[in-house]
């Protein structure tokens, strides 16, 4: 399931993979900052059963997609729209995981008429909610936004491990995971998640290093002003994006169905695959 396809536009390459039913209802899946098109291979059977054509593009600098200097969050809906046009897709649902959440919300803001459903799993939330983060996460988010080169330095270390020391790379992911997520790494799902995270660094650190401050700073649009329903799944044990941030964001959204799970970051995505796909339709 590591295959990919590319399209060329604006002098760049955009890579994507497809899972599920090739003749099904189109749904786009947006990966996290330690992820790639491979994230959504975990949804292949669920999407096939639901009659969903799951399209998994890689953001600039991830996997096989060209890096895009100076990109903003609102550049992503243009890429998604262009890819949808090339694939003959008019309307589509969206599922955003982690840092893919703000990119999904950007699509809801910029191309609302093309969207069916919108579902988020363990999503990064807007800067207005950062005051609800625990002290460590608040400091990390602040550093990615305010300290020049912080993200590049942090992700360069991860990229080096992914390339030169896969065992240490895996240990770094498992060692920082919350308990419900650590349980995933005891089987093939965990092996896949590690491969997925390593794929984020196929070209080095630039893609993830740009992605993190992008979702941590002002998004360039008011996510609270979206005139559409949003379905949010978030784990009460999530140590990457604190559950209080999700609660605050859901309250501000208004038209939001918030489902709190007893999982953490990855386990909320994996454990609610079927419900997430259904919510995007």
mmCIF file of C-alpha atoms in Angstrom:
data_model
loop_
_atom_site.group_PDB
_atom_site.id
_atom_site.type_symbol
_atom_site.label_atom_id
_atom_site.label_comp_id
_atom_site.label_asym_id
_atom_site.label_seq_id
_atom_site.Cartn_x
_atom_site.Cartn_y
_atom_site.Cartn_z
ATOM 1 C CA UNK A 1 0.000 0.000 0.000
ATOM 2 C CA UNK A 2 2.956 2.321 -0.479
ATOM 3 C CA UNK A 3 2.082 3.139 -4.089
ATOM 4 C CA UNK A 4 1.537 6.728 -5.076
ATOM 5 C CA UNK A 5 0.508 8.803 -8.081
ATOM 6 C CA UNK A 6 1.640 12.325 -8.920
ATOM 7 C CA UNK A 7 0.172 15.299 -10.734
ATOM 8 C CA UNK A 8 2.113 18.341 -11.929
ATOM 9 C CA UNK A 9 0.931 21.941 -11.705
ATOM 10 C CA UNK A 10 2.412 25.361 -10.946
ATOM 11 C CA UNK A 11 5.853 23.819 -11.450
ATOM 12 C CA UNK A 12 5.290 21.454 -8.511
ATOM 13 C CA UNK A 13 4.550 17.789 -7.954
ATOM 14 C CA UNK A 14 1.611 16.763 -5.772
ATOM 15 C CA UNK A 15 1.599 13.120 -4.705
ATOM 16 C CA UNK A 16 -1.388 11.141 -3.513
ATOM 17 C CA UNK A 17 -2.645 7.603 -2.980
ATOM 18 C CA UNK A 18 -6.137 6.149 -3.174
ATOM 19 C CA UNK A 19 -7.777 3.618 -0.884
ATOM 20 C CA UNK A 20 -11.211 2.080 -0.521
ATOM 21 C CA UNK A 21 -13.707 1.782 -3.381
ATOM 22 C CA UNK A 22 -12.374 3.366 -6.613
ATOM 23 C CA UNK A 23 -15.956 3.959 -7.755
ATOM 24 C CA UNK A 24 -17.194 5.229 -4.404
ATOM 25 C CA UNK A 25 -18.101 8.624 -2.973
ATOM 26 C CA UNK A 26 -14.936 10.780 -2.863
ATOM 27 C CA UNK A 27 -13.466 11.670 0.528
ATOM 28 C CA UNK A 28 -10.088 13.340 1.032
ATOM 29 C CA UNK A 29 -7.923 12.382 4.009
ATOM 30 C CA UNK A 30 -5.358 14.885 5.325
ATOM 31 C CA UNK A 31 -2.446 13.476 7.342
ATOM 32 C CA UNK A 32 -0.723 14.869 10.435
ATOM 33 C CA UNK A 33 2.691 16.494 10.763
ATOM 34 C CA UNK A 34 4.323 13.081 11.293
ATOM 35 C CA UNK A 35 2.456 11.439 8.448
ATOM 36 C CA UNK A 36 1.943 11.002 4.738
ATOM 37 C CA UNK A 37 -0.434 9.401 2.262
ATOM 38 C CA UNK A 38 0.268 6.131 4.113
ATOM 39 C CA UNK A 39 -1.819 7.220 7.118
ATOM 40 C CA UNK A 40 -4.979 6.409 5.226
ATOM 41 C CA UNK A 41 -4.013 2.870 4.258
ATOM 42 C CA UNK A 42 -5.348 2.057 7.737
ATOM 43 C CA UNK A 43 -8.796 3.101 6.459
ATOM 44 C CA UNK A 44 -8.728 0.983 3.292
ATOM 45 C CA UNK A 45 -11.126 -1.764 4.403
ATOM 46 C CA UNK A 46 -13.450 0.643 6.205
ATOM 47 C CA UNK A 47 -13.628 2.903 3.154
ATOM 48 C CA UNK A 48 -14.255 -0.039 0.851
ATOM 49 C CA UNK A 49 -17.143 -1.271 3.018
ATOM 50 C CA UNK A 50 -18.618 2.237 3.164
ATOM 51 C CA UNK A 51 -18.414 2.722 -0.606
ATOM 52 C CA UNK A 52 -15.875 5.533 -0.233
ATOM 53 C CA UNK A 53 -13.086 6.487 -2.610
ATOM 54 C CA UNK A 54 -10.489 7.727 -0.129
ATOM 55 C CA UNK A 55 -7.994 10.146 -1.702
ATOM 56 C CA UNK A 56 -4.884 10.848 0.374
ATOM 57 C CA UNK A 57 -2.744 13.767 -0.866
ATOM 58 C CA UNK A 58 0.626 14.633 0.646
ATOM 59 C CA UNK A 59 1.195 18.243 1.568
ATOM 60 C CA UNK A 60 4.188 20.120 0.112
ATOM 61 C CA UNK A 61 7.487 18.689 1.343
ATOM 62 C CA UNK A 62 5.950 15.430 2.605
ATOM 63 C CA UNK A 63 6.512 12.077 0.919
ATOM 64 C CA UNK A 64 6.739 12.687 -2.808
ATOM 65 C CA UNK A 65 5.110 16.160 -2.944
ATOM 66 C CA UNK A 66 7.381 19.073 -3.850
ATOM 67 C CA UNK A 67 8.246 21.550 -1.133
ATOM 68 C CA UNK A 68 6.476 24.902 -1.547
ATOM 69 C CA UNK A 69 8.423 27.827 -0.060
ATOM 70 C CA UNK A 70 6.359 30.350 1.852
ATOM 71 C CA UNK A 71 3.111 28.432 1.629
ATOM 72 C CA UNK A 72 0.155 29.423 3.789
ATOM 73 C CA UNK A 73 -2.677 27.355 5.168
ATOM 74 C CA UNK A 74 -5.014 28.825 2.570
ATOM 75 C CA UNK A 75 -2.809 27.599 -0.280
ATOM 76 C CA UNK A 76 -3.925 24.050 0.509
ATOM 77 C CA UNK A 77 -7.540 24.372 -0.699
ATOM 78 C CA UNK A 78 -6.161 25.436 -4.093
ATOM 79 C CA UNK A 79 -4.050 22.271 -4.277
ATOM 80 C CA UNK A 80 -6.970 20.100 -3.210
ATOM 81 C CA UNK A 81 -9.297 21.769 -5.698
ATOM 82 C CA UNK A 82 -6.807 21.287 -8.519
ATOM 83 C CA UNK A 83 -6.320 17.626 -7.634
ATOM 84 C CA UNK A 84 -10.084 17.104 -7.418
ATOM 85 C CA UNK A 85 -10.482 18.673 -10.865
ATOM 86 C CA UNK A 86 -7.796 16.412 -12.324
ATOM 87 C CA UNK A 87 -9.566 13.388 -10.834
ATOM 88 C CA UNK A 88 -12.968 14.460 -12.135
ATOM 89 C CA UNK A 89 -14.310 15.014 -8.631
ATOM 90 C CA UNK A 90 -16.780 17.853 -8.105
ATOM 91 C CA UNK A 91 -17.828 17.423 -4.467
ATOM 92 C CA UNK A 92 -16.045 15.534 -1.718
ATOM 93 C CA UNK A 93 -15.915 14.926 2.000
ATOM 94 C CA UNK A 94 -12.878 15.658 4.148
ATOM 95 C CA UNK A 95 -11.296 13.954 7.175
ATOM 96 C CA UNK A 96 -8.439 15.816 8.863
ATOM 97 C CA UNK A 97 -6.136 14.183 11.401
ATOM 98 C CA UNK A 98 -3.955 16.213 13.787
ATOM 99 C CA UNK A 99 -2.249 18.957 11.715
ATOM 100 C CA UNK A 100 -4.476 17.848 8.846
ATOM 101 C CA UNK A 101 -7.417 19.286 10.801
ATOM 102 C CA UNK A 102 -6.595 22.963 10.148
ATOM 103 C CA UNK A 103 -6.059 22.091 6.478
ATOM 104 C CA UNK A 104 -9.514 20.489 6.390
ATOM 105 C CA UNK A 105 -11.017 23.580 8.012
ATOM 106 C CA UNK A 106 -9.214 25.763 5.456
ATOM 107 C CA UNK A 107 -11.043 23.841 2.720
ATOM 108 C CA UNK A 108 -14.356 24.387 4.506
ATOM 109 C CA UNK A 109 -13.578 28.108 4.549
ATOM 110 C CA UNK A 110 -12.251 28.476 0.997
ATOM 111 C CA UNK A 111 -14.291 25.969 -1.041
ATOM 112 C CA UNK A 112 -17.438 25.353 1.039
ATOM 113 C CA UNK A 113 -19.621 24.547 -1.975
ATOM 114 C CA UNK A 114 -17.413 21.596 -2.890
ATOM 115 C CA UNK A 115 -17.503 19.948 0.534
ATOM 116 C CA UNK A 116 -19.873 17.236 1.669
ATOM 117 C CA UNK A 117 -19.112 16.355 5.294
ATOM 118 C CA UNK A 118 -16.225 17.511 7.493
ATOM 119 C CA UNK A 119 -14.738 15.306 10.207
ATOM 120 C CA UNK A 120 -11.722 15.901 12.443
ATOM 121 C CA UNK A 121 -9.718 13.437 14.531
ATOM 122 C CA UNK A 122 -7.272 14.583 17.223
ATOM 123 C CA UNK A 123 -7.169 17.899 15.401
ATOM 124 C CA UNK A 124 -4.856 20.788 16.110
ATOM 125 C CA UNK A 125 -7.055 23.693 17.221
ATOM 126 C CA UNK A 126 -6.817 27.450 16.532
ATOM 127 C CA UNK A 127 -4.409 29.742 18.406
ATOM 128 C CA UNK A 128 -7.374 31.149 20.347
ATOM 129 C CA UNK A 129 -7.540 27.818 22.235
ATOM 130 C CA UNK A 130 -3.834 27.552 23.094
ATOM 131 C CA UNK A 131 -4.431 28.935 26.572
ATOM 132 C CA UNK A 132 -6.109 25.605 27.362
ATOM 133 C CA UNK A 133 -2.922 23.646 26.612
ATOM 134 C CA UNK A 134 -0.821 22.146 29.386
ATOM 135 C CA UNK A 135 2.413 24.062 30.131
ATOM 136 C CA UNK A 136 4.648 21.832 27.980
ATOM 137 C CA UNK A 137 2.403 21.966 24.915
ATOM 138 C CA UNK A 138 1.851 25.690 25.369
ATOM 139 C CA UNK A 139 5.620 26.264 25.444
ATOM 140 C CA UNK A 140 6.114 24.075 22.360
ATOM 141 C CA UNK A 141 3.384 25.843 20.391
ATOM 142 C CA UNK A 142 4.781 29.225 21.392
ATOM 143 C CA UNK A 143 8.310 28.231 20.372
ATOM 144 C CA UNK A 144 7.222 27.032 16.922
ATOM 145 C CA UNK A 145 5.570 30.385 16.392
ATOM 146 C CA UNK A 146 8.051 32.766 18.009
ATOM 147 C CA UNK A 147 11.534 31.216 17.898
ATOM 148 C CA UNK A 148 13.148 31.380 14.434
ATOM 149 C CA UNK A 149 14.438 27.993 13.314
ATOM 150 C CA UNK A 150 12.935 26.074 16.243
ATOM 151 C CA UNK A 151 10.783 23.774 14.103
ATOM 152 C CA UNK A 152 13.547 23.187 11.576
ATOM 153 C CA UNK A 153 15.993 22.172 14.302
ATOM 154 C CA UNK A 154 13.489 19.907 16.064
ATOM 155 C CA UNK A 155 12.399 18.131 12.908
ATOM 156 C CA UNK A 156 15.923 17.829 11.519
ATOM 157 C CA UNK A 157 16.732 15.612 14.493
ATOM 158 C CA UNK A 158 13.670 13.451 13.788
ATOM 159 C CA UNK A 159 14.519 13.285 10.079
ATOM 160 C CA UNK A 160 18.053 12.126 10.877
ATOM 161 C CA UNK A 161 16.745 9.344 13.108
ATOM 162 C CA UNK A 162 14.192 8.269 10.503
ATOM 163 C CA UNK A 163 16.938 7.956 7.895
ATOM 164 C CA UNK A 164 19.919 6.718 9.900
ATOM 165 C CA UNK A 165 18.523 4.959 12.970
ATOM 166 C CA UNK A 166 15.036 3.496 12.395
ATOM 167 C CA UNK A 167 15.076 1.667 15.740
ATOM 168 C CA UNK A 168 15.759 4.890 17.639
ATOM 169 C CA UNK A 169 13.171 6.686 15.529
ATOM 170 C CA UNK A 170 10.558 4.108 16.516
ATOM 171 C CA UNK A 171 11.633 4.298 20.163
ATOM 172 C CA UNK A 172 11.273 8.092 20.121
ATOM 173 C CA UNK A 173 7.693 7.811 18.862
ATOM 174 C CA UNK A 174 6.664 5.032 21.231
ATOM 175 C CA UNK A 175 8.443 6.605 24.188
ATOM 176 C CA UNK A 176 6.551 9.889 23.893
ATOM 177 C CA UNK A 177 3.148 8.319 23.169
ATOM 178 C CA UNK A 178 0.330 8.309 25.708
ATOM 179 C CA UNK A 179 -0.642 4.891 27.100
ATOM 180 C CA UNK A 180 -3.601 4.221 24.738
ATOM 181 C CA UNK A 181 -1.339 4.976 21.769
ATOM 182 C CA UNK A 182 1.541 2.843 23.024
ATOM 183 C CA UNK A 183 -0.753 -0.175 22.870
ATOM 184 C CA UNK A 184 -1.025 0.314 19.093
ATOM 185 C CA UNK A 185 2.701 -0.215 18.652
ATOM 186 C CA UNK A 186 2.511 -3.833 19.788
ATOM 187 C CA UNK A 187 1.204 -5.029 16.417
ATOM 188 C CA UNK A 188 1.216 -4.349 12.674
ATOM 189 C CA UNK A 189 -0.690 -1.081 13.108
ATOM 190 C CA UNK A 190 2.232 0.321 15.054
ATOM 191 C CA UNK A 191 4.707 -0.810 12.405
ATOM 192 C CA UNK A 192 2.621 0.977 9.800
ATOM 193 C CA UNK A 193 2.422 4.181 11.845
ATOM 194 C CA UNK A 194 6.216 4.249 12.178
ATOM 195 C CA UNK A 195 6.622 3.793 8.400
ATOM 196 C CA UNK A 196 4.087 6.557 7.893
ATOM 197 C CA UNK A 197 5.962 8.926 10.199
ATOM 198 C CA UNK A 198 9.272 8.143 8.481
ATOM 199 C CA UNK A 199 7.692 8.862 5.094
ATOM 200 C CA UNK A 200 7.041 12.436 6.246
ATOM 201 C CA UNK A 201 10.836 12.871 6.141
ATOM 202 C CA UNK A 202 11.469 11.298 2.724
ATOM 203 C CA UNK A 203 12.775 14.691 1.521
ATOM 204 C CA UNK A 204 14.203 15.767 4.865
ATOM 205 C CA UNK A 205 12.727 18.033 7.519
ATOM 206 C CA UNK A 206 11.443 20.980 5.475
ATOM 207 C CA UNK A 207 7.857 19.783 5.008
ATOM 208 C CA UNK A 208 7.092 19.013 8.660
ATOM 209 C CA UNK A 209 9.156 22.003 9.811
ATOM 210 C CA UNK A 210 6.926 24.331 7.770
ATOM 211 C CA UNK A 211 3.718 22.539 8.703
ATOM 212 C CA UNK A 212 4.065 22.916 12.462
ATOM 213 C CA UNK A 213 4.346 26.718 12.709
ATOM 214 C CA UNK A 214 1.736 27.007 9.963
ATOM 215 C CA UNK A 215 -0.932 25.399 12.143
ATOM 216 C CA UNK A 216 0.364 27.047 15.327
ATOM 217 C CA UNK A 217 0.199 30.650 14.114
ATOM 218 C CA UNK A 218 -2.760 32.698 12.881
ATOM 219 C CA UNK A 219 -4.552 30.599 10.279
ATOM 220 C CA UNK A 220 -5.576 33.473 8.031
ATOM 221 C CA UNK A 221 -9.294 32.771 8.442
ATOM 222 C CA UNK A 222 -11.830 32.514 11.246
ATOM 223 C CA UNK A 223 -12.547 28.832 11.805
ATOM 224 C CA UNK A 224 -15.314 29.789 14.230
ATOM 225 C CA UNK A 225 -17.199 31.485 11.398
ATOM 226 C CA UNK A 226 -17.772 28.332 9.367
ATOM 227 C CA UNK A 227 -21.403 27.956 8.375
ATOM 228 C CA UNK A 228 -21.486 24.173 8.343
ATOM 229 C CA UNK A 229 -21.628 21.190 10.711
ATOM 230 C CA UNK A 230 -18.307 19.789 11.907
ATOM 231 C CA UNK A 231 -17.822 16.385 13.546
ATOM 232 C CA UNK A 232 -14.904 16.175 15.986
ATOM 233 C CA UNK A 233 -13.417 13.062 17.616
ATOM 234 C CA UNK A 234 -10.892 13.693 20.366
ATOM 235 C CA UNK A 235 -9.289 11.517 23.018
ATOM 236 C CA UNK A 236 -9.442 12.463 26.681
ATOM 237 C CA UNK A 237 -5.937 10.981 27.028
ATOM 238 C CA UNK A 238 -4.487 12.949 24.099
ATOM 239 C CA UNK A 239 -1.167 14.451 25.200
ATOM 240 C CA UNK A 240 -0.400 16.024 21.811
ATOM 241 C CA UNK A 241 -3.494 18.229 21.588
ATOM 242 C CA UNK A 242 -5.076 18.627 25.019
ATOM 243 C CA UNK A 243 -8.724 17.664 25.237
ATOM 244 C CA UNK A 244 -9.574 21.036 26.812
ATOM 245 C CA UNK A 245 -8.422 22.684 23.598
ATOM 246 C CA UNK A 246 -10.854 20.504 21.645
ATOM 247 C CA UNK A 247 -13.668 21.291 24.070
ATOM 248 C CA UNK A 248 -13.053 25.040 23.752
ATOM 249 C CA UNK A 249 -12.893 24.834 19.969
ATOM 250 C CA UNK A 250 -16.088 22.775 19.729
ATOM 251 C CA UNK A 251 -17.903 25.294 21.924
ATOM 252 C CA UNK A 252 -16.811 28.158 19.705
ATOM 253 C CA UNK A 253 -17.785 26.317 16.534
ATOM 254 C CA UNK A 254 -21.398 26.054 17.615
ATOM 255 C CA UNK A 255 -22.616 23.594 14.980
ATOM 256 C CA UNK A 256 -20.294 20.843 16.154
ATOM 257 C CA UNK A 257 -20.760 17.258 17.280
ATOM 258 C CA UNK A 258 -17.927 16.527 19.716
ATOM 259 C CA UNK A 259 -17.261 12.877 20.527
ATOM 260 C CA UNK A 260 -14.807 12.329 23.362
ATOM 261 C CA UNK A 261 -13.105 8.936 23.424
ATOM 262 C CA UNK A 262 -10.960 7.262 26.063
ATOM 263 C CA UNK A 263 -8.131 7.117 23.525
ATOM 264 C CA UNK A 264 -5.195 9.396 22.841
ATOM 265 C CA UNK A 265 -3.853 10.870 19.585
ATOM 266 C CA UNK A 266 -3.391 7.972 17.143
ATOM 267 C CA UNK A 267 -5.808 5.625 18.896
ATOM 268 C CA UNK A 268 -8.666 8.092 18.401
ATOM 269 C CA UNK A 269 -8.002 8.087 14.657
ATOM 270 C CA UNK A 270 -7.620 4.319 14.327
ATOM 271 C CA UNK A 271 -10.437 3.430 16.709
ATOM 272 C CA UNK A 272 -13.027 5.639 15.018
ATOM 273 C CA UNK A 273 -12.212 5.040 11.367
ATOM 274 C CA UNK A 274 -15.716 3.957 10.393
ATOM 275 C CA UNK A 275 -17.444 6.846 12.180
ATOM 276 C CA UNK A 276 -15.027 9.379 10.684
ATOM 277 C CA UNK A 277 -15.653 8.148 7.155
ATOM 278 C CA UNK A 278 -19.423 8.222 7.716
ATOM 279 C CA UNK A 279 -19.250 11.782 9.080
ATOM 280 C CA UNK A 280 -17.429 12.960 5.959
ATOM 281 C CA UNK A 281 -20.180 11.783 3.611
#
